[in-house]
C-alpha cells in the first residue's frame, strides 16, 4: 500500500510518485550514479540506511586509480589503454576479464571529464607509482587525489555528512589531507611549513567555535561532500534512515523497485521505472560475513562504517544474483593498530603511509624476525601476514623517527605523544633488548635482527626484502634521507613499538556483474533492472590491487556506465527517455543481449 510520507530531508513521496532509478547507498558509487542519471534526464532516488551520507568513501583516502587520465599530461606523463591492459593482465593472470577491464579502461577517463565538467568534483594528479611497479605496463600518475573542500558549502547537508575518522587527523577532528602531509611533518623545520600549519590550525579552531567540527574537508570526506553538493544541485532525491528490506519484481523476474523501511519502522513500496542500483558498500561491518570471506577475520578489524552489513549482496542474491567468493583477494588489506579508550570505545588505525615506510622503522613478527618489505603497499604487506599466519606483528621505531614522521596515532613533533605511552598504545624502552622484553620477544633475537638491519641501512641496500629498491617503497620513504630513502638505522634510543594486526579498509568480493554493471545470475544472464556498483559488485580486478584508489576508480566508473545503460532502457511506450546523444556527456551503452538491456516498466 502506498503512503504519503514526509521525510527528514524535506522530500516526500506521493501515491503517484515513481522514480526512474532507485539507488541503494550514498557513497561514491551511489552518488555518482545518481548525478549521471540526473544529467541524462532521469528522476533518481538515493536511499541511505544510516543517518549519515557517505559510507566507506567518507572515511577513505578518496583516491581514484584511473589509467590514461588527462591529469597525467600536466605532470609530463603518458599512458595508454594498451599499456594499462598489459599491466592488468600481468597482475590478474587467469582472472583477467577482457570485457569488464576494457569497459573500465575506456570509460574511466570519460567519467573523470564528465564529473569535472558537470559537477563540483575536481581531482589532482600526483607522482604516485602503481603498487606493483616491476610488472610490465606499470606506470606512475594513475592515482588521482581529491582537493580539499569547504564543508559550509553543503548548507544543512553538512550535518548529515559522515565525518572523517578522528584518529587520522589531529586535535580531535582536524583533517589532514595528502596535500597537507609534507607541511605538517616539517612544521618545526621550515618557516613556510610552520605558517601553513598554523593557518590550518587557526581555521580549525574557529570552525570548532562556529560549527563544532572541522569544515575544511579532505580526502574521501571532500569527495563525498563534492558529490553530495552536486546531487542536490541536480535535483536528486536523497533519504536517510531508509533501510531497504527487499526488491520488488514482476512476473518475468525483472526488478521493478524496492520495499523500504523508513520512519518509525513503517514500510513502503518505491517503484523504479528503469532500474535499481545496489551501492550499499559491501559487508565489512558484518562479522559473520567477514569470517566466511576474509582471512584471519578475528585477528583484526575493518574500517567500514556500521551500515555496511552486506545488504546489497543479500538483495542481489534474492533476485538470483551470484555472490562471488573466489578472488585473488576478497578485501583491501591493511595492517592496523588499535587502542581502547577510557569509555570502552575501540579506535583502529590503518598504517598505509608515513611510518613503516620511512627510515628509522622496522617490522618484526613474534619471533623477532622481519617477514616483509616494510615499505610495500598495504595490500602486499597484509598479504604477507596472511600467508605466514601472522596475527600480530610489531612496528618498532626510534624517537627521532617518530618525532619526524609520526608512528600510528602518535603524530610527529610538535604534537605530544605522552598519552599514547600512558595508555599503552606505544611501548617504550631505552634499548632494543629492553623493548624486546617489554613486548614479549626474545631479546637476543630482536637485537640480532636490528643489528643486521642497521648494516643494510648503512649500505643503503636490503638484500632480504629489497626495501627502497622498487619505485613504490622508494617513493614512500624520506627523499632527504641517503643513501636509501626508506632505510634508516635503529641505534639511538629510546625506542617505541606498536602492535599491528591484519585488517581491511573494505571488502572486495560481491555480486557478479557484466561490463554494463548489470547483476548476472549463475548462468551468466543479466537480471533485468538490477545493477551493482562499488563493492556490492565483485571487484573488476578480482581482488588484485593495482594501485592507490583501485576501489573508488572502478566504483565511480561503473556507476557512470550503469547510469548510461539505464538511460538506454525503453519505457512503456518504447521511448528511450533520458538517453543522451551528446557524446561529451558519455556513452550510451546498450547491452548486446537485447533482453538484458530492456526493463519495460
XYZ file of C-alpha atoms in Angstrom:
601
model
C 0.000 0.000 0.000
C 1.278 3.456 -0.908
C 1.677 6.064 1.791
C 2.464 9.763 1.536
C 5.401 10.169 3.875
C 7.280 13.340 4.819
C 10.965 12.543 5.065
C 13.637 14.123 7.268
C 15.227 15.710 4.181
C 12.100 17.617 3.232
C 11.409 15.261 0.311
C 8.150 13.347 0.177
C 6.632 10.635 -1.949
C 3.018 10.660 -3.109
C 0.823 7.791 -4.187
C 1.534 8.521 -7.834
C 5.218 9.369 -7.417
C 7.594 6.931 -9.167
C 11.327 7.189 -9.812
C 13.256 6.186 -12.895
C 16.129 4.777 -10.865
C 16.442 3.872 -7.194
C 19.959 3.726 -5.780
C 20.762 1.946 -2.526
C 23.751 3.580 -0.815
C 25.202 7.094 -0.658
C 28.929 6.522 -1.092
C 30.873 7.498 -4.186
C 29.191 4.820 -6.300
C 25.629 5.682 -5.366
C 26.068 9.440 -5.628
C 27.952 9.238 -8.921
C 25.226 7.069 -10.441
C 22.569 9.491 -9.233
C 24.371 12.523 -10.642
C 24.930 10.932 -14.045
C 21.356 9.630 -14.209
C 20.007 13.082 -13.372
C 22.190 14.628 -16.095
C 20.625 12.148 -18.516
C 17.134 13.260 -17.570
C 16.221 10.516 -15.128
C 14.397 11.007 -11.840
C 16.654 9.476 -9.190
C 16.300 8.492 -5.541
C 19.234 7.664 -3.232
C 18.431 5.600 -0.134
C 20.921 5.708 2.755
C 20.434 3.144 5.521
C 22.135 5.175 8.263
C 21.646 8.758 9.391
C 24.794 9.962 7.605
C 25.685 10.183 3.930
C 28.987 8.962 2.543
C 29.566 5.350 3.552
C 33.100 3.986 3.365
C 34.103 6.688 0.883
C 33.689 9.378 3.535
C 36.330 7.777 5.779
C 38.689 6.768 2.955
C 41.685 8.402 1.318
C 39.468 9.469 -1.584
C 41.933 8.418 -4.292
C 40.925 7.072 -7.714
C 43.010 4.751 -9.877
C 42.258 5.740 -13.481
C 44.848 4.813 -16.127
C 45.338 7.158 -19.075
C 43.701 10.048 -17.207
C 44.023 13.575 -18.574
C 45.858 14.881 -15.495
C 48.921 12.807 -16.360
C 49.869 15.133 -19.226
C 50.307 18.090 -16.857
C 52.887 16.017 -14.964
C 54.762 15.157 -18.149
C 53.476 11.574 -18.062
C 51.957 9.439 -20.792
C 49.805 6.343 -20.699
C 47.557 4.252 -22.912
C 44.792 1.671 -22.711
C 47.192 -0.874 -24.179
C 49.809 -0.269 -21.510
C 47.262 -0.440 -18.693
C 45.815 -3.638 -20.176
C 49.281 -5.174 -20.195
C 49.675 -4.296 -16.519
C 46.285 -5.715 -15.533
C 46.889 -8.934 -17.459
C 50.212 -9.396 -15.666
C 48.632 -8.584 -12.303
C 45.457 -10.666 -12.652
C 46.628 -13.669 -14.655
C 43.772 -16.090 -15.347
C 41.318 -13.843 -13.501
C 41.567 -11.158 -16.208
C 38.145 -10.367 -17.748
C 38.672 -8.575 -21.059
C 35.135 -7.170 -21.387
C 34.981 -5.634 -17.913
C 38.564 -4.387 -17.828
C 38.179 -2.834 -21.285
C 34.988 -1.072 -20.186
C 36.784 0.297 -17.124
C 39.816 1.491 -19.085
C 37.715 3.066 -21.833
C 35.128 4.838 -19.720
C 37.195 5.750 -16.638
C 38.754 8.819 -18.324
C 35.328 9.781 -19.701
C 33.856 9.603 -16.216
C 36.572 11.927 -14.920
C 35.986 14.515 -17.629
C 32.233 14.338 -17.146
C 32.412 14.918 -13.391
C 34.970 17.700 -13.628
C 32.815 19.439 -16.245
C 29.351 18.769 -14.887
C 29.813 18.811 -11.114
C 31.638 20.148 -8.075
C 34.128 17.304 -8.405
C 37.770 18.093 -9.034
C 40.793 15.829 -8.973
C 44.526 16.384 -8.917
C 47.283 14.245 -10.341
C 50.293 13.042 -8.401
C 53.544 11.186 -8.865
C 52.262 8.030 -7.196
C 53.539 4.756 -8.671
C 51.407 1.688 -9.240
C 51.639 -0.816 -6.395
C 53.384 -3.476 -8.470
C 55.923 -1.288 -10.306
C 58.051 -4.227 -11.513
C 55.245 -5.663 -13.653
C 55.069 -4.866 -17.372
C 52.765 -1.940 -18.109
C 53.096 -0.362 -14.656
C 53.141 3.432 -14.548
C 53.203 6.494 -12.331
C 50.378 9.044 -12.173
C 47.335 6.798 -12.456
C 46.228 7.625 -8.909
C 44.220 10.844 -8.578
C 43.523 12.704 -5.342
C 40.627 14.912 -4.271
C 41.451 18.528 -3.288
C 40.112 19.935 -0.018
C 36.588 21.324 0.083
C 34.742 23.880 2.208
C 32.030 21.937 4.007
C 29.968 25.066 4.679
C 29.005 24.990 1.006
C 26.804 21.997 1.840
C 24.480 24.094 3.985
C 22.223 21.884 6.089
C 23.694 18.765 4.489
C 26.979 19.372 6.297
C 25.475 17.934 9.500
C 24.364 14.861 7.522
C 27.817 14.077 6.103
C 29.636 11.176 7.745
C 32.691 12.712 9.463
C 36.236 11.588 8.754
C 37.795 9.347 11.396
C 39.363 11.439 14.150
C 42.361 9.136 14.512
C 43.641 10.112 11.059
C 43.653 13.796 11.944
C 44.930 15.846 14.859
C 43.435 17.767 17.772
C 40.381 15.514 17.856
C 38.991 16.233 14.397
C 41.264 18.474 12.326
C 41.517 16.687 8.999
C 44.918 16.242 7.366
C 44.942 15.614 3.634
C 47.600 14.213 1.341
C 48.194 17.810 0.244
C 48.998 18.766 3.860
C 51.240 15.917 4.987
C 54.615 17.313 3.924
C 53.994 20.718 5.514
C 52.654 19.336 8.788
C 55.600 16.978 9.220
C 58.030 19.832 8.560
C 56.295 22.288 10.902
C 59.277 22.611 13.258
C 61.911 22.597 10.499
C 60.594 25.095 7.972
C 59.166 28.628 8.466
C 56.945 28.179 5.410
C 55.633 24.870 6.721
C 55.039 26.462 10.135
C 52.985 29.265 8.593
C 50.988 26.748 6.530
C 50.254 24.538 9.522
C 49.439 27.468 11.785
C 46.961 28.810 9.267
C 45.165 25.497 9.038
C 45.095 25.154 12.815
C 43.615 28.650 13.286
C 40.863 27.843 10.814
C 40.145 24.585 12.628
C 39.965 26.368 15.994
C 37.486 28.883 14.573
C 35.481 26.053 12.974
C 35.166 24.347 16.356
C 33.724 27.544 17.815
C 31.259 28.118 14.961
C 30.364 24.597 13.806
C 31.625 22.160 16.432
C 33.822 20.353 13.883
C 36.215 20.993 11.020
C 34.656 22.455 7.870
C 37.805 22.085 5.780
C 37.239 18.620 4.363
C 39.946 16.480 2.765
C 40.429 13.108 1.106
C 37.314 10.917 0.927
C 35.327 13.330 3.066
C 35.924 16.049 0.477
C 34.993 13.675 -2.338
C 31.632 12.783 -0.795
C 30.933 16.434 0.027
C 31.518 17.418 -3.602
C 29.300 14.580 -4.825
C 26.570 15.382 -2.306
C 26.555 19.065 -3.255
C 26.274 18.149 -6.928
C 23.480 15.645 -6.313
C 21.448 18.360 -4.608
C 22.149 20.762 -7.468
C 20.965 18.146 -9.975
C 17.690 17.604 -8.143
C 18.444 14.101 -6.870
C 16.139 12.992 -4.047
C 18.034 11.674 -1.015
C 16.628 9.851 2.007
C 18.466 8.915 5.180
C 17.487 6.223 7.694
C 15.948 4.272 4.830
C 16.581 0.534 5.204
C 15.774 -1.457 2.060
C 14.235 -4.758 3.096
C 13.563 -6.382 -0.268
C 13.391 -5.929 -4.019
C 10.154 -5.827 -5.992
C 9.991 -7.980 -9.113
C 7.348 -8.665 -11.742
C 6.177 -11.967 -13.208
C 9.196 -12.011 -15.513
C 11.563 -11.578 -12.542
C 12.605 -8.093 -13.653
C 13.386 -5.780 -10.727
C 10.758 -3.012 -10.501
C 11.536 -1.275 -7.224
C 12.183 -1.760 -3.521
C 10.370 -2.131 -0.227
C 12.000 0.219 2.245
C 11.613 0.701 5.983
C 11.551 4.380 6.898
C 10.427 6.447 9.885
C 9.034 4.546 12.883
C 9.653 1.228 11.150
C 6.983 1.824 8.527
C 7.483 0.041 5.212
C 6.621 1.384 1.800
C 6.995 0.411 -1.825
C 9.127 2.606 -4.059
C 8.806 1.823 -7.754
C 11.647 2.213 -10.255
C 10.681 2.536 -13.916
C 14.120 1.692 -15.254
C 16.239 0.044 -12.624
C 17.664 -0.365 -9.144
C 21.370 0.132 -8.438
C 22.955 -1.643 -5.467
C 25.711 0.518 -3.962
C 25.456 -0.222 -0.238
C 29.179 -0.764 0.328
C 29.801 -4.442 0.944
C 29.844 -6.291 4.267
C 32.796 -5.022 6.314
C 30.655 -4.341 9.386
C 29.133 -7.841 9.323
C 31.454 -10.049 11.347
C 29.721 -13.263 10.319
C 30.258 -12.474 6.631
C 33.840 -11.405 7.355
C 34.538 -14.790 8.939
C 33.155 -16.537 5.862
C 35.138 -14.455 3.365
C 38.108 -12.696 4.978
C 41.288 -14.456 6.151
C 42.087 -14.068 9.843
C 38.889 -12.062 10.348
C 39.007 -12.401 14.140
C 42.639 -11.247 14.345
C 41.998 -7.729 13.079
C 39.351 -5.202 12.221
C 37.542 -3.457 9.382
C 37.337 0.308 8.967
C 33.961 0.159 7.227
C 31.017 2.029 8.811
C 28.311 0.353 10.838
C 25.787 0.298 7.986
C 27.915 -1.864 5.700
C 26.202 -5.144 6.553
C 26.102 -6.813 3.145
C 22.574 -5.626 2.331
C 23.251 -5.121 -1.361
C 24.706 -8.612 -1.717
C 21.738 -10.118 0.121
C 19.267 -8.233 -2.071
C 21.089 -9.230 -5.239
C 21.098 -12.889 -4.236
C 17.365 -12.742 -3.544
C 16.834 -11.766 -7.187
C 19.038 -14.586 -8.468
C 22.391 -12.832 -8.455
C 25.656 -14.690 -7.852
C 27.852 -13.838 -4.860
C 31.497 -14.389 -5.860
C 33.740 -15.799 -3.155
C 36.825 -16.898 -5.089
C 39.108 -13.987 -5.931
C 42.782 -13.143 -5.771
C 41.787 -11.309 -2.589
C 38.415 -10.521 -1.040
C 39.432 -7.260 0.584
C 41.679 -4.222 0.581
C 44.045 -5.296 3.315
C 45.921 -3.002 5.684
C 47.970 -3.529 8.844
C 46.186 -1.897 11.776
C 46.895 -0.851 15.304
C 44.230 -0.301 17.916
C 43.526 1.127 21.340
C 40.544 1.061 23.661
C 39.617 4.454 25.111
C 38.625 5.109 28.718
C 34.988 4.998 27.607
C 35.471 1.493 26.190
C 35.442 2.515 22.525
C 37.870 0.730 20.225
C 39.749 3.049 17.871
C 41.566 1.491 14.906
C 44.310 2.992 12.765
C 45.460 1.729 9.359
C 49.189 2.057 8.662
C 49.023 2.865 4.965
C 51.669 5.584 4.828
C 54.269 7.633 6.740
C 55.620 5.333 9.464
C 56.595 1.795 8.388
C 57.852 3.053 5.002
C 60.220 5.636 6.496
C 63.826 5.421 7.756
C 64.102 4.572 11.435
C 61.328 1.933 11.411
C 61.318 -1.851 11.176
C 58.588 -4.510 11.489
C 59.109 -7.943 13.070
C 56.950 -10.939 13.902
C 56.505 -12.544 17.305
C 59.864 -14.318 16.882
C 61.664 -11.014 16.338
C 62.265 -11.581 12.608
C 61.445 -9.435 9.606
C 58.986 -11.029 7.188
C 58.187 -8.378 4.564
C 59.384 -5.231 2.829
C 58.077 -2.706 5.348
C 57.675 -0.112 2.581
C 55.422 -2.309 0.433
C 51.821 -1.358 -0.313
C 49.336 -2.004 2.464
C 47.841 -4.768 0.301
C 51.156 -6.579 -0.157
C 52.161 -6.044 3.478
C 48.989 -7.605 4.846
C 49.053 -10.445 2.328
C 52.433 -11.387 3.779
C 50.783 -11.567 7.216
C 48.029 -13.798 5.832
C 50.429 -16.103 4.014
C 52.551 -16.609 7.114
C 49.663 -16.755 9.575
C 50.952 -13.718 11.456
C 48.118 -12.491 13.671
C 50.317 -9.982 15.487
C 53.488 -8.113 14.481
C 55.427 -5.204 15.909
C 56.278 -1.878 14.314
C 59.444 -0.593 16.007
C 60.899 2.888 15.637
C 63.351 5.357 17.105
C 62.471 8.538 18.953
C 63.896 10.628 16.108
C 61.787 8.738 13.554
C 58.532 9.107 15.448
C 59.066 12.836 16.003
C 59.813 13.406 12.317
C 57.388 11.042 10.603
C 54.704 10.002 13.150
C 54.001 6.452 14.314
C 50.399 5.373 14.008
C 48.143 7.633 16.048
C 51.170 9.259 17.690
C 51.889 12.240 15.471
C 55.136 13.985 14.574
C 56.508 16.945 16.525
C 55.392 19.314 17.881
C 52.375 17.228 18.898
C 52.846 15.376 22.212
C 52.968 11.583 22.357
C 52.886 11.095 26.136
C 49.259 9.994 26.312
C 49.937 7.133 23.901
C 52.717 5.907 26.162
C 50.482 6.254 29.203
C 47.582 4.314 27.684
C 49.874 1.538 26.407
C 49.394 2.147 22.693
C 53.103 2.956 22.432
C 55.500 0.614 24.217
C 58.712 2.449 25.187
C 62.164 1.336 26.328
C 65.673 2.792 26.277
C 67.262 -0.152 24.474
C 66.260 -2.722 21.874
C 66.765 -5.561 24.356
C 64.628 -3.842 26.964
C 61.940 -3.197 24.360
C 62.015 -6.856 23.326
C 61.372 -7.886 26.921
C 58.555 -5.348 27.137
C 56.735 -6.766 24.098
C 57.458 -10.439 24.740
C 60.134 -11.115 22.103
C 63.418 -12.913 22.686
C 65.907 -10.074 23.325
C 68.832 -11.837 21.623
C 66.778 -12.493 18.509
C 65.445 -8.959 18.176
C 68.867 -7.462 18.856
C 70.381 -9.643 16.111
C 67.632 -8.679 13.646
C 68.126 -4.977 14.315
C 71.918 -5.299 14.068
C 71.621 -6.936 10.650
C 69.075 -4.338 9.540
C 71.330 -1.487 10.680
C 74.078 -2.857 8.447
C 71.678 -2.836 5.499
C 70.672 0.748 6.307
C 74.307 1.874 6.345
C 74.909 0.263 2.952
C 71.586 1.512 1.569
C 70.598 -1.962 0.333
C 68.191 -4.525 1.784
C 69.156 -7.917 0.297
C 66.440 -9.707 2.282
C 63.349 -7.774 1.126
C 64.698 -5.071 -1.225
C 63.066 -2.229 0.671
C 63.634 1.050 -1.139
C 64.765 -0.631 -4.361
C 61.353 -0.605 -6.027
C 59.638 2.565 -7.144
C 56.789 2.327 -4.653
C 58.714 1.843 -1.400
C 61.280 4.418 -2.523
C 58.551 6.980 -3.228
C 57.002 6.405 0.208
C 60.288 6.976 2.030
C 62.035 10.206 3.042
C 63.574 11.853 -0.057
C 66.046 13.735 2.137
C 67.478 10.538 3.610
C 70.515 8.961 1.928
C 71.574 6.594 0.503
C 68.206 4.815 0.601
C 65.076 6.904 1.296
C 63.399 4.002 3.081
C 66.224 2.569 5.201
C 67.488 4.159 8.401
C 69.438 2.744 11.359
C 67.799 1.985 14.687
C 70.706 2.659 17.038
C 69.721 5.690 19.106
C 67.117 5.205 21.864
C 64.619 5.483 23.264
C 62.726 3.002 21.096
C 58.991 2.501 20.626
C 56.772 -0.374 19.466
C 53.177 -0.614 18.254
C 51.355 -3.913 17.803
C 49.989 -4.494 14.285
C 47.157 -6.804 13.236
C 45.832 -7.731 9.778
C 42.696 -5.783 8.889
C 40.886 -4.394 5.896
C 39.912 -0.982 4.601
C 36.970 -2.550 2.795
C 35.726 -5.812 1.376
C 36.025 -6.507 -2.362
C 34.044 -9.615 -3.219
C 30.453 -9.082 -4.228
C 27.851 -9.833 -6.871
C 28.913 -10.944 -10.324
C 28.200 -8.223 -12.894
C 28.776 -7.727 -16.605
C 30.523 -4.882 -18.409
C 27.353 -2.758 -18.096
C 27.262 -3.219 -14.287
C 24.175 -5.450 -14.578
C 23.912 -8.173 -11.950
C 24.087 -11.619 -13.562
C 22.806 -14.993 -12.404
C 24.558 -18.358 -12.199
C 24.039 -18.853 -15.941
C 25.692 -15.529 -16.789
C 22.426 -13.871 -17.819
C 21.730 -10.287 -16.759
C 18.875 -9.739 -14.304
C 16.695 -7.084 -15.862
C 16.512 -3.842 -13.946
C 19.231 -4.726 -11.407
C 22.710 -3.201 -11.294
C 25.535 -3.273 -8.740
C 28.499 -0.929 -8.360
C 31.232 -0.336 -5.838
C 31.878 -3.234 -3.508
C 28.361 -4.616 -3.811
C 29.743 -5.740 -7.183
C 32.629 -8.152 -7.338
C 35.946 -6.419 -7.978
C 36.658 -5.838 -11.674
C 40.248 -6.747 -10.780
C 39.066 -9.887 -8.937
C 40.682 -8.653 -5.756
C 44.045 -7.724 -7.254
C 45.061 -4.215 -6.198
C 46.911 -2.350 -8.963
C 47.364 0.995 -7.240
C 46.055 3.561 -4.795
C 42.366 4.218 -5.448
C 41.776 0.897 -7.214
C 38.449 0.547 -5.426
C 36.999 4.039 -5.942
C 38.208 4.303 -9.550
C 36.142 1.324 -10.760
C 33.316 2.216 -8.351
C 32.721 5.590 -9.960
C 33.428 4.354 -13.483
C 30.864 1.554 -13.337
C 28.367 3.895 -11.653
C 28.799 6.131 -14.696
C 28.358 3.129 -17.010
C 25.292 1.861 -15.110
C 23.521 5.223 -15.302
C 24.067 5.397 -19.065
C 22.880 1.846 -19.556
C 19.740 2.512 -17.521
C 19.104 5.639 -19.597
C 19.099 3.485 -22.731
C 16.321 1.238 -21.419
C 12.950 1.756 -23.112
C 9.893 2.744 -21.135
C 6.337 1.523 -21.619
C 5.716 3.479 -24.823
C 9.012 2.376 -26.350
C 10.893 5.682 -25.967
C 14.416 5.705 -24.609
C 13.727 8.666 -22.357
C 16.855 10.236 -20.949
C 19.339 8.531 -23.259
C 21.840 11.209 -24.187
C 23.008 11.816 -27.724
C 25.682 14.235 -26.507
C 28.936 12.257 -26.661
C 30.620 14.753 -24.324
C 28.367 13.535 -21.519
C 29.487 9.962 -22.004
C 28.491 6.771 -23.760
C 25.060 5.405 -24.455
C 25.689 1.778 -23.593
C 23.324 -0.852 -24.915
C 23.664 -4.497 -23.963
C 24.494 -6.961 -26.718
C 21.743 -9.065 -25.138
C 18.538 -7.239 -26.051
C 16.569 -8.890 -23.295
C 19.141 -7.993 -20.673
C 19.230 -4.401 -21.851
C 15.476 -3.796 -21.525
C 13.335 -3.415 -18.487
C 9.875 -2.374 -19.628
C 8.477 -0.576 -16.642
